[in-house]
Coordinates of C-alpha atoms in Angstrom, one line a residue:
Chain A
M1 CA 17.1 -0.9 26.2
R2 CA 18.1 -2.7 29.4
N3 CA 21.7 -1.8 29.2
I4 CA 21.4 1.9 29.5
Q5 CA 23.6 3.0 32.3
S6 CA 23.4 6.8 32.1
K7 CA 21.4 8.7 34.6
S8 CA 19.1 10.4 32.2
S9 CA 16.9 7.9 30.5
P10 CA 15.3 8.9 27.2
F11 CA 11.9 8.3 28.7
R12 CA 12.6 10.8 31.5
D13 CA 13.8 13.4 29.1
L14 CA 10.6 12.9 27.1
L15 CA 8.5 13.4 30.2
Q16 CA 10.4 16.6 31.1
N17 CA 9.5 18.1 27.7
L18 CA 5.8 17.5 27.9
T19 CA 3.9 20.6 26.6
P20 CA 0.5 21.5 28.1
T21 CA -1.2 20.3 24.8
A22 CA 0.6 17.0 25.1
I23 CA -0.4 16.6 28.8
I24 CA -4.1 17.3 27.9
C25 CA -4.0 14.8 25.1
L26 CA -2.3 12.2 27.3
S27 CA -4.8 12.7 30.1
I28 CA -7.8 12.4 27.7
L29 CA -6.4 9.2 26.3
I30 CA -5.7 7.7 29.8
I31 CA -9.3 8.6 30.9
L32 CA -10.8 6.9 27.8
I33 CA -8.6 3.8 28.3
V34 CA -9.6 3.6 32.0
L35 CA -13.2 4.0 31.0
A36 CA -12.9 1.2 28.5
I37 CA -11.2 -1.2 30.9
A38 CA -13.6 -0.4 33.8
A39 CA -16.7 -0.6 31.5
P40 CA -18.5 -3.3 33.7
W41 CA -18.1 -1.1 36.8
V42 CA -18.7 2.4 35.4
S43 CA -21.5 1.7 32.9
P44 CA -24.9 2.3 34.5
Y45 CA -26.7 -0.5 32.7
Q46 CA -26.0 -3.6 30.7
P47 CA -25.4 -2.5 27.1
T48 CA -28.0 -4.9 25.7
E49 CA -30.6 -4.3 28.3
I50 CA -33.8 -2.8 27.0
L51 CA -35.0 -0.2 29.5
T52 CA -38.0 1.4 27.8
D53 CA -40.1 0.6 24.7
E54 CA -39.9 4.2 23.5
S55 CA -37.4 4.9 20.7
Y56 CA -34.8 7.7 21.2
H57 CA -35.8 8.4 24.8
L58 CA -34.7 11.9 25.7
M59 CA -31.8 12.6 28.1
S60 CA -32.8 12.2 31.7
D61 CA -31.3 11.5 35.1
S62 CA -31.7 7.8 34.7
M63 CA -30.4 7.8 31.1
L64 CA -27.7 10.4 30.9
L65 CA -27.4 10.5 27.1
G66 CA -30.8 9.2 26.4
G67 CA -32.0 5.9 24.8
D68 CA -31.3 4.4 21.4
Y69 CA -33.8 3.1 18.8
L70 CA -34.5 0.0 20.9
G71 CA -34.7 1.8 24.2
R72 CA -31.3 0.8 25.4
D73 CA -29.1 3.2 27.4
I74 CA -26.8 5.1 25.1
A75 CA -24.2 5.9 27.7
S76 CA -23.7 2.3 28.6
R77 CA -23.6 1.2 24.9
L78 CA -21.1 3.9 24.3
I79 CA -18.8 2.8 27.1
Y80 CA -18.9 -0.8 26.0
G81 CA -18.5 0.3 22.4
L82 CA -15.3 2.2 23.4
Q83 CA -14.1 -1.0 25.1
I84 CA -14.7 -3.1 21.9
T85 CA -13.2 -0.5 19.6
L86 CA -10.1 0.2 21.7
G87 CA -9.6 -3.5 22.6
V88 CA -9.9 -4.8 19.1
T89 CA -7.7 -2.0 17.7
F90 CA -5.1 -2.7 20.3
V91 CA -5.0 -6.4 19.5
V92 CA -4.9 -5.7 15.8
T93 CA -2.1 -3.1 16.0
V94 CA 0.1 -5.3 18.3
L95 CA -0.4 -8.3 16.0
A96 CA 0.4 -6.2 12.9
F97 CA 3.5 -4.8 14.5
F98 CA 4.7 -8.2 15.7
T99 CA 4.4 -9.8 12.2
G100 CA 5.3 -6.6 10.3
C101 CA 8.4 -5.8 12.3
L102 CA 9.6 -9.4 12.4
L103 CA 9.3 -9.9 8.7
G104 CA 10.6 -6.5 7.9
F105 CA 13.7 -6.9 10.0
L106 CA 14.3 -10.4 8.6
A107 CA 13.9 -9.1 5.1
A108 CA 16.5 -6.4 5.7
V109 CA 19.0 -8.6 7.5
L110 CA 18.7 -11.7 5.3
G111 CA 18.2 -9.8 1.9
G112 CA 18.4 -11.9 -1.2
I113 CA 15.6 -14.1 -2.4
F114 CA 13.7 -13.9 0.9
D115 CA 13.6 -10.1 0.8
T116 CA 12.7 -10.0 -2.9
L117 CA 9.8 -12.5 -2.7
L118 CA 8.4 -11.1 0.5
S119 CA 8.6 -7.5 -0.8
R120 CA 6.8 -8.4 -4.1
V121 CA 4.0 -10.1 -2.2
I122 CA 3.6 -7.1 0.1
D123 CA 3.7 -4.7 -2.9
A124 CA 0.9 -6.6 -4.5
L125 CA -1.2 -6.4 -1.4
I126 CA -0.5 -2.7 -1.0
A127 CA -1.6 -2.2 -4.7
L128 CA -5.1 -3.0 -3.4
P129 CA -7.1 -0.4 -1.5
A130 CA -7.4 -1.5 2.1
I131 CA -11.2 -1.3 2.1
M132 CA -11.3 -3.6 -0.9
I133 CA -9.2 -6.3 0.8
A134 CA -11.5 -6.1 3.8
L135 CA -14.7 -6.2 1.7
I136 CA -13.4 -9.2 -0.3
V137 CA -12.5 -11.2 2.8
I138 CA -15.7 -10.4 4.6
A139 CA -17.7 -11.3 1.5
S140 CA -16.2 -14.8 1.4
L141 CA -15.9 -15.5 5.1
G142 CA -18.7 -13.5 6.7
S143 CA -18.0 -11.0 9.5
S144 CA -16.9 -12.3 12.9
L145 CA -14.5 -11.1 15.5
P146 CA -11.6 -13.4 14.5
V147 CA -12.1 -12.6 10.8
L148 CA -12.1 -8.9 11.6
I149 CA -9.0 -9.0 13.7
V150 CA -7.0 -11.1 11.3
T151 CA -8.0 -9.0 8.2
L152 CA -7.3 -5.7 9.9
A153 CA -4.0 -7.0 11.2
L154 CA -3.0 -8.3 7.8
I155 CA -3.7 -4.9 6.1
D156 CA -1.8 -3.0 8.8
S157 CA 1.1 -5.4 8.8
T158 CA 1.8 -4.8 5.1
R159 CA 2.3 -1.1 5.9
V160 CA 4.4 -1.9 9.1
F161 CA 6.5 -4.3 7.0
R162 CA 7.5 -1.5 4.6
I163 CA 8.5 0.9 7.4
A164 CA 10.3 -1.7 9.5
R165 CA 12.2 -2.9 6.5
A166 CA 13.2 0.6 5.5
L167 CA 14.3 1.5 9.0
A168 CA 16.2 -1.8 9.4
M169 CA 17.9 -1.3 6.0
N170 CA 19.5 1.9 7.3
I171 CA 20.6 0.3 10.5
V172 CA 22.0 -2.8 8.9
A173 CA 24.2 -0.6 6.7
S174 CA 25.8 0.9 9.8
D175 CA 29.2 0.2 11.1
Y176 CA 28.1 -1.2 14.5
V177 CA 26.0 -3.9 12.8
E178 CA 29.0 -4.7 10.6
A179 CA 31.1 -4.9 13.8
A180 CA 28.5 -7.2 15.4
R181 CA 28.5 -9.4 12.4
V182 CA 32.3 -9.6 12.4
R183 CA 32.1 -10.4 16.1
G184 CA 30.1 -13.5 15.0
E185 CA 26.7 -12.5 16.5
G186 CA 23.7 -14.4 15.3
L187 CA 20.6 -13.2 13.5
K188 CA 18.5 -13.2 16.6
W189 CA 21.0 -11.1 18.5
I190 CA 21.4 -8.5 15.7
I191 CA 17.6 -8.1 15.4
W192 CA 17.1 -7.9 19.2
H193 CA 20.1 -5.9 20.3
E194 CA 21.0 -3.8 17.3
I195 CA 18.0 -3.2 15.1
L196 CA 15.1 -3.1 17.5
P197 CA 16.5 -0.6 20.0
N198 CA 17.5 1.8 17.2
A199 CA 14.3 1.5 15.3
L200 CA 12.1 1.9 18.5
G201 CA 11.7 5.7 18.3
P202 CA 10.2 5.9 14.8
L203 CA 8.3 2.6 15.3
A204 CA 6.6 4.1 18.4
A205 CA 5.3 7.0 16.3
E206 CA 4.2 4.6 13.6
F207 CA 2.3 2.5 16.3
G208 CA 0.2 5.6 17.1
I209 CA -0.4 6.3 13.4
R210 CA -1.5 2.7 12.7
F211 CA -3.6 2.8 15.8
T212 CA -5.6 5.8 14.7
Y213 CA -5.8 4.4 11.2
T214 CA -7.2 1.1 12.5
I215 CA -9.8 2.8 14.7
L216 CA -11.0 4.8 11.7
F217 CA -11.0 1.8 9.4
M218 CA -12.7 -0.5 11.9
S219 CA -15.3 2.2 12.6
A220 CA -16.0 2.6 8.8
L221 CA -16.5 -1.2 8.6
G222 CA -18.8 -1.1 11.6
F223 CA -20.7 1.8 10.1
L224 CA -21.2 -0.2 6.9
G225 CA -22.6 -3.0 9.0
L226 CA -19.7 -5.3 8.1
G227 CA -17.8 -5.1 11.4
M228 CA -19.0 -6.3 14.8
Q229 CA -22.4 -7.9 14.6
P230 CA -25.4 -6.9 16.9
P231 CA -26.3 -6.9 19.7
H232 CA -22.6 -6.1 20.5
A233 CA -21.6 -2.9 18.9
D234 CA -18.3 -1.0 18.3
L235 CA -18.4 2.7 17.9
G236 CA -18.9 2.5 14.1
L237 CA -21.9 0.2 14.4
L238 CA -23.4 2.5 17.1
I239 CA -23.5 5.3 14.5
R240 CA -25.2 3.1 12.0
E241 CA -27.8 1.8 14.4
N242 CA -28.8 5.3 15.5
M243 CA -28.6 7.3 12.2
Q244 CA -32.4 7.4 11.9
G245 CA -32.5 9.1 15.3
L246 CA -31.2 12.3 13.7
L247 CA -34.5 12.7 12.0
F248 CA -36.3 12.4 15.4
G249 CA -34.1 15.1 16.9
S250 CA -31.9 12.7 18.8
Y251 CA -28.1 13.2 18.9
A252 CA -27.6 9.4 19.4
P253 CA -25.3 8.9 16.4
L254 CA -23.2 12.0 17.3
Y255 CA -21.8 10.6 20.5
P256 CA -20.0 7.6 19.1
A257 CA -18.7 9.7 16.2
L258 CA -17.4 12.3 18.6
A259 CA -15.8 9.5 20.7
I260 CA -13.9 8.2 17.6
S261 CA -12.7 11.7 16.7
L262 CA -11.7 12.4 20.3
I263 CA -9.4 9.4 20.3
T264 CA -7.9 9.9 16.9
I265 CA -7.4 13.7 17.3
T266 CA -5.7 13.3 20.7
I267 CA -3.4 10.5 19.4
N268 CA -2.5 12.5 16.3
I269 CA -1.6 15.7 18.3
F270 CA 0.4 13.6 20.8
I271 CA 2.3 11.9 17.9
D272 CA 3.0 15.3 16.4
W273 CA 4.5 16.4 19.7
Y274 CA 6.4 13.1 20.0
L275 CA 7.9 13.4 16.5
Q276 CA 9.1 16.9 17.3
Q277 CA 10.9 15.5 20.4
L278 CA 12.4 12.7 18.2
D279 CA 13.6 15.2 15.7
S280 CA 15.2 17.4 18.4
A281 CA 16.8 14.4 20.0
L282 CA 18.7 13.5 16.9
P283 CA 22.2 15.0 16.6
S284 CA 22.1 17.9 14.2
E285 CA 24.1 17.5 11.0
F286 CA 25.5 21.0 11.2
Chain B
M1 CA 17.6 4.9 -20.2
D2 CA 15.6 7.5 -22.1
L3 CA 12.2 8.8 -21.2
P4 CA 9.8 6.8 -23.4
L5 CA 11.4 3.6 -22.4
I6 CA 11.1 4.4 -18.7
V7 CA 7.4 5.4 -19.1
I8 CA 6.7 2.2 -21.2
R9 CA 8.4 0.2 -18.5
R10 CA 6.3 1.8 -15.8
M11 CA 3.1 1.1 -17.9
A12 CA 4.2 -2.5 -18.2
I13 CA 4.5 -2.7 -14.5
G14 CA 1.0 -1.3 -14.2
V15 CA -0.4 -4.0 -16.5
V16 CA 1.3 -6.7 -14.5
T17 CA -0.1 -5.1 -11.3
V18 CA -3.6 -5.3 -12.7
L19 CA -3.0 -9.0 -13.5
V20 CA -1.8 -9.7 -10.0
V21 CA -4.7 -7.7 -8.5
S22 CA -7.1 -9.8 -10.5
L23 CA -5.4 -13.0 -9.2
L24 CA -5.7 -11.6 -5.6
V25 CA -9.3 -10.6 -6.0
F26 CA -10.2 -14.1 -7.4
A27 CA -8.1 -15.9 -4.8
G28 CA -9.6 -13.8 -2.0
T29 CA -13.2 -14.6 -3.0
E30 CA -12.9 -18.1 -4.3
L31 CA -10.1 -19.9 -2.4
L32 CA -10.9 -18.7 1.1
P33 CA -12.6 -21.5 3.0
G34 CA -16.1 -19.9 3.0
D35 CA -18.4 -22.0 0.8
V36 CA -20.4 -19.7 -1.6
A37 CA -23.0 -22.4 -2.3
Q38 CA -23.6 -22.8 1.4
A39 CA -23.8 -19.0 1.9
I40 CA -26.4 -18.7 -0.9
L41 CA -28.6 -21.5 0.4
G42 CA -28.3 -20.9 4.1
P43 CA -27.9 -23.4 6.8
G44 CA -30.9 -25.5 5.9
A45 CA -29.5 -26.6 2.5
T46 CA -29.5 -30.3 1.5
P47 CA -26.2 -31.7 0.1
E48 CA -27.9 -32.3 -3.3
S49 CA -28.9 -28.7 -3.7
I50 CA -25.5 -27.5 -2.7
A51 CA -23.9 -29.9 -5.2
N52 CA -26.4 -28.5 -7.8
I53 CA -25.5 -24.9 -7.2
R54 CA -21.8 -25.7 -7.2
A55 CA -22.1 -27.3 -10.6
R56 CA -24.2 -24.4 -11.9
L57 CA -21.5 -21.9 -10.7
G58 CA -18.7 -24.1 -12.0
L59 CA -17.3 -24.5 -8.5
D60 CA -16.7 -28.2 -9.2
Q61 CA -13.8 -27.3 -11.5
A62 CA -10.2 -26.7 -10.5
A63 CA -9.3 -23.3 -9.3
H64 CA -6.9 -22.3 -12.1
I65 CA -9.4 -23.3 -14.8
R66 CA -12.1 -21.2 -13.1
Y67 CA -9.6 -18.3 -12.9
M68 CA -8.7 -18.5 -16.6
H69 CA -12.4 -18.7 -17.5
W70 CA -13.3 -15.8 -15.2
F71 CA -10.5 -13.5 -16.4
G72 CA -11.1 -14.4 -20.0
N73 CA -14.7 -13.3 -19.7
L74 CA -13.7 -10.2 -17.7
L75 CA -11.5 -9.1 -20.7
H76 CA -14.6 -9.3 -22.9
G77 CA -16.5 -7.2 -20.4
D78 CA -18.5 -10.2 -19.2
M79 CA -18.5 -10.3 -15.4
G80 CA -21.2 -13.0 -15.0
T81 CA -24.6 -12.6 -13.4
S82 CA -25.5 -11.5 -9.9
L83 CA -26.4 -14.3 -7.6
V84 CA -29.1 -12.3 -5.8
S85 CA -30.8 -10.4 -8.6
G86 CA -29.8 -12.6 -11.5
R87 CA -29.0 -9.6 -13.6
E88 CA -25.8 -9.1 -15.7
I89 CA -23.1 -7.6 -13.5
S90 CA -21.7 -5.4 -16.3
V91 CA -25.2 -3.8 -16.7
L92 CA -25.5 -3.3 -12.9
I93 CA -22.1 -1.7 -12.8
A94 CA -22.8 0.5 -15.8
E95 CA -26.0 1.8 -14.3
R96 CA -24.4 2.7 -11.0
S97 CA -21.0 4.0 -12.1
S98 CA -22.2 7.3 -13.4
N99 CA -23.4 8.3 -9.9
T100 CA -20.1 7.4 -8.4
F101 CA -18.1 9.2 -11.0
L102 CA -20.3 12.2 -10.5
L103 CA -19.7 12.2 -6.8
A104 CA -16.0 11.6 -7.0
G105 CA -15.6 14.0 -10.0
V106 CA -17.4 16.9 -8.3
T107 CA -15.4 16.3 -5.1
A108 CA -12.1 16.3 -7.0
L109 CA -13.1 19.6 -8.7
V110 CA -13.8 21.2 -5.4
A111 CA -11.0 19.7 -3.3
V112 CA -8.0 19.8 -5.6
P113 CA -7.8 23.6 -6.3
L114 CA -8.8 24.4 -2.7
S115 CA -6.2 22.2 -1.1
V116 CA -3.3 23.3 -3.5
L117 CA -4.2 26.9 -2.7
L118 CA -4.3 26.2 1.1
G119 CA -1.0 24.4 0.9
L120 CA 0.6 27.3 -1.1
I121 CA -0.7 29.9 1.4
A122 CA 0.7 27.8 4.3
S123 CA 4.1 27.6 2.7
T124 CA 4.5 31.3 2.1
R125 CA 5.4 31.9 5.7
P126 CA 6.4 28.6 7.2
N127 CA 5.6 28.5 11.0
G128 CA 3.9 31.9 10.7
R129 CA 0.4 32.4 12.2
I130 CA -1.5 31.5 9.1
D131 CA 0.6 28.4 8.5
K132 CA 0.1 27.3 12.1
T133 CA -3.7 27.8 11.9
I134 CA -4.0 25.9 8.6
S135 CA -1.7 23.1 10.1
A136 CA -3.8 22.8 13.2
I137 CA -7.1 22.7 11.3
T138 CA -5.8 20.2 8.8
L139 CA -4.4 17.9 11.5
T140 CA -7.8 17.9 13.2
L141 CA -9.6 17.2 10.0
I142 CA -7.3 14.3 9.1
S143 CA -8.3 12.7 12.4
I144 CA -12.0 13.1 11.9
P145 CA -13.7 10.2 10.1
D146 CA -15.8 11.4 7.1
F147 CA -18.9 9.9 8.6
L148 CA -18.7 12.3 11.6
V149 CA -18.5 15.2 9.2
A150 CA -21.5 13.8 7.4
V151 CA -23.5 13.2 10.6
I152 CA -22.8 16.8 11.8
L153 CA -23.7 18.2 8.4
V154 CA -26.9 16.2 8.1
S155 CA -28.0 17.2 11.7
I156 CA -27.4 20.9 11.0
F157 CA -28.4 21.4 7.3
S158 CA -31.1 18.7 6.9
V159 CA -32.6 18.2 10.4
Q160 CA -32.2 21.6 12.1
L161 CA -32.4 24.0 9.1
G162 CA -34.1 21.7 6.6
W163 CA -32.2 23.3 3.7
L164 CA -30.7 20.2 2.1
P165 CA -31.9 16.5 1.8
A166 CA -30.5 14.0 4.2
L167 CA -30.7 11.2 1.6
S168 CA -29.4 11.7 -1.9
T169 CA -31.2 9.0 -3.8
I170 CA -30.2 10.0 -7.3
R171 CA -32.8 9.1 -10.0
P172 CA -32.2 9.2 -13.7
D173 CA -34.9 11.9 -14.1
S174 CA -33.4 14.2 -11.4
N175 CA -32.9 17.7 -12.9
F176 CA -29.8 19.8 -12.4
L177 CA -31.0 21.7 -9.4
E178 CA -32.2 18.6 -7.5
L179 CA -28.9 16.9 -8.3
A180 CA -26.9 19.9 -7.0
R181 CA -28.9 20.1 -3.8
M182 CA -28.4 16.3 -3.3
L183 CA -24.6 16.5 -3.9
V184 CA -23.8 19.4 -1.6
L185 CA -23.6 17.4 1.7
P186 CA -21.9 14.2 0.4
V187 CA -19.3 16.2 -1.6
T188 CA -18.6 18.5 1.5
A189 CA -18.2 15.4 3.7
L190 CA -15.9 13.7 1.3
S191 CA -13.8 16.9 0.6
F192 CA -12.9 17.6 4.2
T193 CA -10.5 14.7 4.8
V194 CA -9.1 14.8 1.3
I195 CA -8.5 18.6 1.4
A196 CA -6.7 18.2 4.8
H197 CA -4.4 15.5 3.4
M198 CA -3.6 17.3 0.2
A199 CA -3.0 20.7 1.7
R200 CA -0.5 19.2 4.2
M201 CA 1.3 17.3 1.5
T202 CA 1.3 20.3 -0.9
R203 CA 2.9 22.4 1.9
T204 CA 5.6 19.8 2.5
A205 CA 6.3 19.5 -1.2
V206 CA 6.6 23.2 -1.7
L207 CA 8.7 23.7 1.4
N208 CA 11.0 20.9 0.3
E209 CA 11.5 22.7 -2.9
L210 CA 12.1 26.1 -1.2
T211 CA 15.2 24.7 0.6
S212 CA 16.8 23.5 -2.6
P213 CA 20.0 25.1 -3.9
A214 CA 18.2 26.4 -7.0
I215 CA 15.9 28.4 -4.9
E216 CA 18.7 29.7 -2.7
M217 CA 20.3 30.9 -6.0
A218 CA 17.1 32.6 -7.0
I219 CA 16.9 34.3 -3.6
L220 CA 20.4 35.5 -3.9
K221 CA 19.6 36.8 -7.4
G222 CA 16.9 38.9 -5.8
V223 CA 13.8 37.3 -7.3
P224 CA 10.7 38.7 -5.6
K225 CA 9.0 36.4 -3.1
S226 CA 5.7 35.8 -5.0
R227 CA 7.6 34.9 -8.2
L228 CA 9.9 32.7 -6.2
L229 CA 7.0 30.8 -4.9
L230 CA 4.7 30.6 -7.9
V231 CA 7.3 30.2 -10.6
H232 CA 10.4 28.7 -9.2
A233 CA 9.2 26.5 -6.3
L234 CA 5.8 25.6 -7.7
S235 CA 7.1 24.5 -11.1
N236 CA 9.5 22.1 -9.4
A237 CA 6.9 20.9 -6.9
I238 CA 4.3 20.0 -9.5
A239 CA 5.4 16.4 -9.8
P240 CA 5.1 15.7 -6.0
I241 CA 1.8 17.7 -5.9
V242 CA 0.3 15.7 -8.8
N243 CA 1.5 12.6 -7.0
V244 CA -0.3 13.7 -3.9
I245 CA -3.5 14.5 -5.8
A246 CA -3.6 11.1 -7.5
L247 CA -2.9 9.3 -4.2
N248 CA -5.8 11.2 -2.6
L249 CA -8.2 10.5 -5.4
A250 CA -7.3 6.9 -4.9
Y251 CA -8.1 7.5 -1.2
L252 CA -11.5 8.8 -2.3
I253 CA -12.4 5.2 -3.2
S254 CA -12.8 4.1 0.4
G255 CA -14.5 7.4 1.2
V256 CA -17.0 6.9 -1.6
V257 CA -18.0 3.5 -0.2
V258 CA -18.9 5.0 3.2
I259 CA -20.5 8.2 2.0
E260 CA -22.6 6.5 -0.6
T261 CA -24.0 4.1 2.1
L262 CA -24.6 7.0 4.5
F263 CA -26.5 9.2 2.0
N264 CA -28.1 6.3 0.2
I265 CA -26.6 7.2 -3.1
N266 CA -27.1 4.3 -5.5
G267 CA -23.5 4.2 -6.8
L268 CA -20.8 1.5 -7.1
G269 CA -19.8 1.8 -3.4
K270 CA -23.3 1.0 -2.1
L271 CA -23.7 -1.7 -4.8
M272 CA -20.5 -3.4 -3.5
V273 CA -21.5 -3.0 0.2
D274 CA -24.9 -4.5 -0.5
A275 CA -23.2 -7.3 -2.5
V276 CA -20.9 -8.0 0.5
T277 CA -23.9 -8.1 2.9
T278 CA -25.8 -10.5 0.7
R279 CA -22.6 -12.4 -0.1
D280 CA -23.2 -12.0 -3.8
I281 CA -19.6 -13.2 -4.7
P282 CA -19.6 -12.6 -8.5
L283 CA -20.8 -9.0 -7.9
V284 CA -18.2 -8.4 -5.2
Q285 CA -15.5 -9.6 -7.6
G286 CA -16.8 -7.3 -10.4
C287 CA -16.9 -4.2 -8.2
A288 CA -13.6 -5.0 -6.5
M289 CA -11.9 -5.4 -9.9
L290 CA -13.2 -2.1 -11.1
F291 CA -12.2 -0.2 -7.9
C292 CA -8.8 -1.8 -7.8
A293 CA -8.2 -1.1 -11.5
V294 CA -9.0 2.5 -11.1
Y295 CA -6.8 2.7 -8.0
V296 CA -3.8 1.1 -9.9
L297 CA -4.4 3.4 -12.9
L298 CA -4.4 6.5 -10.7
N299 CA -1.2 5.5 -9.1
L300 CA 0.3 4.6 -12.4
F301 CA -0.7 8.0 -13.7
A302 CA 0.9 9.8 -10.7
D303 CA 4.1 7.8 -11.2
T304 CA 4.2 8.6 -14.9
I305 CA 3.7 12.3 -14.2
S306 CA 6.5 12.5 -11.7
I307 CA 8.8 10.6 -14.1
V308 CA 8.0 13.0 -17.0
A309 CA 8.3 16.1 -14.7
N310 CA 11.7 15.1 -13.4
P311 CA 14.2 17.2 -15.4
R312 CA 17.0 14.7 -14.6
I313 CA 15.2 12.0 -16.6
R314 CA 13.9 14.4 -19.2
H315 CA 17.3 15.7 -20.1
P316 CA 19.8 12.8 -19.5
K317 CA 23.4 13.8 -19.6

């Protein structure tokens, strides 16, 4: 995208079409991300610090959202949980996109036996429900941060591979790629300068979709007690830890659940807006 | 190719897929570097006791021999014994599966008609007020994890109002009324996400159909709108809709695992999660095979329906 000379960049066009809903979603997301990054400075206490020996301490000035079952500050645990969930999800999605796109583009450009073999393997993996893959791997390796990241990235990359391959297939069939090939451009050049820039729009939307999917999936694993291990907690594990609190009239499990939903809803609405922009940016057939 | 041949071919692909899935499940649990014997005995195990357990589990044999042995037994319905409880896995699964099928079945009965109806209503006036409302609600519901729905439902109906139980421990002697009361919250929590997905996809399928030349012809002929939608568009959209339903029922599998754990329903999902927590590998293999086989079969069923419903394949030139 470096070579664009025209004065109106697609990015600026996009910014000009921001609707109020899109602006609200974007602001919420930015606030959450800043909160996650700045966790050590904004959280009132250490997330693992036990402040009182009373379970499910009520909301007070010193504990804004109250205490959890061990007497730890819920607000602090929530901010750190946000950091873990967003951080892990980001790493997972980037990893999945890197491998998925690279293999998908290669499969589309190279074709032949490479494409057939790779596609069959991915088909077999997609024939398994994602949660089964995760449960099988965690059963045999135990749950740890590296296992979690690699497993989630593997599951995501199979889905990314399919989309990247389909997008690249269309682009490879176009005249300008044919022209580049005739010109004698190498594989690397075609992938970087022809396929990637043209696939970037739809891939960006897919990045958002995979991101929300990974957050929900990771939270489900955390909730099952098979994700992050205590004392560190992602948002899913925070719900699990405090489920009993509901019976004592505490809303402790509600906050992390709401945080998860807030992230996924805003991303989904934002993608919805983005896809509409993408559609209207395409030249109409009529 | 004529229809029976295509369907038989698709079935054959399904059988091959189940075979590949069994290979993957086996490979995932047996070939990954984690040592099962070590996991069972814990860090304090002596080398002799580990060797002992490895011999007892047959872990000292080559991987492909173990796979053949395992898969052969699986075909006879013998899944081995649980490492933790020592009971037969097939018996454990048989005991638990009825609860899971009850939960998934009731959810499907509630969710399928409701979502098809919502999708149809939304597609009567695309981009009208009703359509936009349904679309906004379903988009929100898709983004909400089923455990949030469950947590909210429990805090309202169990904790605040005290109408329904927060835990649904189904016992064999539970009578119908108890069963119904226990199922309301889990079924509602499961239905929300599934309904949202299915309604959106139904709408897309019907709208796709409404833009086809055949429908344009019907409009020009002066077919009334209700008949247009229910007879012309719906009959052609049945294949994609059935596809959507089957895919979402497959999606229920992961929902079931979470919801069973949350409501403490002793079904297959909870059985498997407990097996993963205690690293009871044979039990994990058994449950995973069952879940995956159901998933593959549902997808196979959806594919077959859309093949059979496609008039181009049904009436070849």
